[in-house]
């Protein structure tokens, strides 16, 4: 029988499957893909807590539904930092990231036209979960590299010690779970 963690997010109850991270620790797997109801509710709740911003930036891929919905509800634009350079991306800006949920070091890229879109703007950094903060740090580096200002950093969940940070906005705390 699969272990789960029940929690309420933006007024909606969800059960997150517990997944082993290593021999001592498991995490609650939070995946917004396909959960339209939760995406809409989380976007609405986060927008009520956000500072003033001009544009949204998220990393591929789990933050995309949330960034899209926050952009739709706010009437603002969003940009996705990609994990690989696509053919249409010219003169890309890149940064390196090591995330808790990804096995290897990755790079994030934005094309020159997206960098120009961000330049001089107040950028809201959006992610589904903030854990170690490495993905967030990479988005902050991208923002600075293109001459933009970070307006704030938001996520649906703050996992483990991230919930103690005072520089992020989030809806709920997601604990870490000792492996049984």
Tab-separated table of C-alpha atoms in Angstrom:
chain	number	residue	atom	x	y	z
A	1	UNK	CA	0.000	0.000	0.000
A	2	UNK	CA	1.386	3.373	-1.056
A	3	UNK	CA	1.960	5.931	1.698
A	4	UNK	CA	0.455	9.355	1.182
A	5	UNK	CA	0.321	12.714	2.926
A	6	UNK	CA	-3.044	14.468	3.042
A	7	UNK	CA	-3.039	18.252	2.943
A	8	UNK	CA	-5.233	21.211	2.059
A	9	UNK	CA	-3.903	23.571	-0.607
A	10	UNK	CA	-5.818	26.715	-1.621
A	11	UNK	CA	-8.895	25.247	0.070
A	12	UNK	CA	-8.661	21.930	-1.784
A	13	UNK	CA	-7.768	18.614	-0.173
A	14	UNK	CA	-5.131	16.501	-1.910
A	15	UNK	CA	-3.193	13.314	-1.095
A	16	UNK	CA	0.451	13.407	-2.106
A	17	UNK	CA	2.273	10.104	-2.657
A	18	UNK	CA	5.397	9.768	-0.512
A	19	UNK	CA	8.505	9.061	-2.587
A	20	UNK	CA	11.902	8.065	-1.170
A	21	UNK	CA	14.601	10.660	-1.811
A	22	UNK	CA	17.309	8.529	-0.175
A	23	UNK	CA	17.545	5.853	2.569
A	24	UNK	CA	16.602	8.325	5.304
A	25	UNK	CA	14.173	10.739	3.696
A	26	UNK	CA	11.004	10.786	1.605
A	27	UNK	CA	9.211	13.702	-0.012
A	28	UNK	CA	5.574	14.324	-0.777
A	29	UNK	CA	5.268	14.329	-4.572
A	30	UNK	CA	3.341	17.431	-5.585
A	31	UNK	CA	2.508	17.491	-9.293
A	32	UNK	CA	0.070	20.103	-10.602
A	33	UNK	CA	-0.040	18.686	-14.122
A	34	UNK	CA	-3.641	17.723	-15.021
A	35	UNK	CA	-5.058	19.230	-11.799
A	36	UNK	CA	-6.813	22.238	-13.312
A	37	UNK	CA	-8.943	22.896	-10.229
A	38	UNK	CA	-5.887	23.148	-7.975
A	39	UNK	CA	-3.885	25.190	-10.506
A	40	UNK	CA	-6.654	27.792	-10.791
A	41	UNK	CA	-7.203	27.981	-7.011
A	42	UNK	CA	-3.461	28.169	-6.209
A	43	UNK	CA	-2.892	30.898	-8.813
A	44	UNK	CA	-5.733	32.960	-7.383
A	45	UNK	CA	-4.487	32.555	-3.797
A	46	UNK	CA	-0.884	33.384	-4.712
A	47	UNK	CA	-1.827	36.476	-6.720
A	48	UNK	CA	-3.532	37.869	-3.608
A	49	UNK	CA	-0.202	37.596	-1.764
A	50	UNK	CA	2.146	38.808	-4.539
A	51	UNK	CA	4.046	42.084	-4.664
A	52	UNK	CA	3.652	44.339	-7.704
A	53	UNK	CA	5.229	42.789	-10.824
A	54	UNK	CA	5.390	43.280	-14.583
A	55	UNK	CA	6.080	39.774	-15.881
A	56	UNK	CA	6.328	36.160	-14.641
A	57	UNK	CA	9.331	33.845	-15.047
A	58	UNK	CA	9.242	30.105	-14.339
A	59	UNK	CA	11.507	27.136	-15.013
A	60	UNK	CA	10.512	24.270	-17.280
A	61	UNK	CA	8.449	22.255	-16.558
A	62	UNK	CA	6.392	21.778	-13.391
A	63	UNK	CA	5.896	25.508	-12.800
A	64	UNK	CA	4.458	26.139	-16.263
A	65	UNK	CA	0.761	25.461	-15.514
A	66	UNK	CA	0.896	27.744	-12.469
A	67	UNK	CA	2.765	30.514	-14.304
A	68	UNK	CA	0.293	30.310	-17.203
A	69	UNK	CA	-2.721	30.519	-14.892
A	70	UNK	CA	-1.211	33.382	-12.871
A	71	UNK	CA	-0.532	35.214	-16.147
A	72	UNK	CA	-4.071	34.548	-17.364
A	73	UNK	CA	-5.662	35.766	-14.132
A	74	UNK	CA	-3.393	38.830	-13.803
A	75	UNK	CA	-3.361	39.784	-17.479
A	76	UNK	CA	0.462	39.742	-17.436
A	77	UNK	CA	2.918	37.884	-19.661
A	78	UNK	CA	4.972	34.862	-18.622
A	79	UNK	CA	8.312	33.481	-19.799
A	80	UNK	CA	9.590	29.917	-19.439
A	81	UNK	CA	13.275	29.218	-18.821
A	82	UNK	CA	13.933	26.100	-20.894
A	83	UNK	CA	16.086	23.099	-19.940
A	84	UNK	CA	17.637	22.888	-23.396
A	85	UNK	CA	18.225	25.244	-26.289
A	86	UNK	CA	15.582	24.896	-28.992
A	87	UNK	CA	16.162	25.691	-32.672
A	88	UNK	CA	14.185	28.925	-32.443
A	89	UNK	CA	16.242	30.221	-29.491
A	90	UNK	CA	18.948	32.612	-30.680
A	91	UNK	CA	21.737	34.099	-28.496
A	92	UNK	CA	20.445	32.390	-25.369
A	93	UNK	CA	21.292	33.385	-21.820
A	94	UNK	CA	22.071	30.388	-19.581
A	95	UNK	CA	22.547	29.496	-15.903
A	96	UNK	CA	23.283	26.222	-14.083
A	97	UNK	CA	20.949	24.623	-11.514
A	98	UNK	CA	21.015	21.551	-9.222
A	99	UNK	CA	17.551	20.700	-7.880
A	100	UNK	CA	16.562	18.198	-5.163
A	101	UNK	CA	14.130	16.473	-7.549
A	102	UNK	CA	16.566	16.202	-10.461
A	103	UNK	CA	19.415	13.676	-10.543
A	104	UNK	CA	21.922	15.778	-12.479
A	105	UNK	CA	23.047	19.369	-12.744
A	106	UNK	CA	20.945	21.143	-15.375
A	107	UNK	CA	21.075	24.390	-17.281
A	108	UNK	CA	18.249	26.856	-17.813
A	109	UNK	CA	18.067	28.991	-20.954
A	110	UNK	CA	16.091	31.922	-22.242
A	111	UNK	CA	16.409	33.251	-25.758
A	112	UNK	CA	17.549	36.787	-26.566
A	113	UNK	CA	14.008	37.905	-27.434
A	114	UNK	CA	12.696	36.687	-24.065
A	115	UNK	CA	15.682	38.306	-22.310
A	116	UNK	CA	14.737	41.583	-23.995
A	117	UNK	CA	11.142	41.124	-22.847
A	118	UNK	CA	12.356	40.797	-19.226
A	119	UNK	CA	14.949	43.581	-19.334
A	120	UNK	CA	14.164	46.475	-16.999
A	121	UNK	CA	11.042	44.752	-15.651
A	122	UNK	CA	9.944	43.671	-12.165
A	123	UNK	CA	9.925	39.881	-12.511
A	124	UNK	CA	7.844	37.520	-10.383
A	125	UNK	CA	9.576	34.151	-10.036
A	126	UNK	CA	7.060	31.280	-9.925
A	127	UNK	CA	7.516	27.603	-9.076
A	128	UNK	CA	5.341	24.764	-7.832
A	129	UNK	CA	7.539	23.838	-4.849
A	130	UNK	CA	10.565	25.522	-3.308
A	131	UNK	CA	12.819	22.981	-1.578
A	132	UNK	CA	16.526	23.706	-1.551
A	133	UNK	CA	16.009	26.961	-3.423
A	134	UNK	CA	18.433	26.020	-6.215
A	135	UNK	CA	15.873	26.405	-9.025
A	136	UNK	CA	14.861	29.746	-7.546
A	137	UNK	CA	18.501	30.819	-7.364
A	138	UNK	CA	18.927	29.973	-11.053
A	139	UNK	CA	15.847	32.042	-11.958
A	140	UNK	CA	17.232	34.941	-9.888
A	141	UNK	CA	20.533	34.656	-11.779
A	142	UNK	CA	18.717	34.679	-15.128
A	143	UNK	CA	16.705	37.711	-14.040
A	144	UNK	CA	19.849	39.621	-13.048
A	145	UNK	CA	21.738	38.493	-16.172
A	146	UNK	CA	19.155	40.101	-18.456
A	147	UNK	CA	18.986	43.363	-16.516
A	148	UNK	CA	15.701	42.773	-14.729
A	149	UNK	CA	14.716	43.051	-11.068
A	150	UNK	CA	13.250	40.220	-8.985
A	151	UNK	CA	9.936	41.505	-7.618
A	152	UNK	CA	9.341	38.404	-5.520
A	153	UNK	CA	9.439	34.623	-5.440
A	154	UNK	CA	6.288	32.525	-5.066
A	155	UNK	CA	5.416	28.845	-4.891
A	156	UNK	CA	2.436	26.754	-3.965
A	157	UNK	CA	4.449	24.795	-1.393
A	158	UNK	CA	7.615	25.389	0.631
A	159	UNK	CA	9.243	22.068	1.457
A	160	UNK	CA	11.228	21.379	4.625
A	161	UNK	CA	13.480	24.260	5.741
A	162	UNK	CA	12.301	26.440	2.843
A	163	UNK	CA	9.166	27.173	4.893
A	164	UNK	CA	11.373	29.081	7.367
A	165	UNK	CA	12.621	31.493	4.697
A	166	UNK	CA	11.300	35.048	4.828
A	167	UNK	CA	12.154	35.871	1.203
A	168	UNK	CA	9.533	33.640	-0.441
A	169	UNK	CA	5.744	33.653	-0.621
A	170	UNK	CA	3.956	30.313	-0.464
A	171	UNK	CA	0.578	28.823	0.380
A	172	UNK	CA	1.438	25.782	2.489
A	173	UNK	CA	4.360	24.076	4.186
A	174	UNK	CA	5.237	20.584	2.941
A	175	UNK	CA	7.197	18.611	5.533
A	176	UNK	CA	9.963	16.149	4.759
A	177	UNK	CA	9.283	12.594	5.897
A	178	UNK	CA	11.760	10.252	7.585
A	179	UNK	CA	11.861	6.962	5.648
A	180	UNK	CA	10.361	4.155	7.666
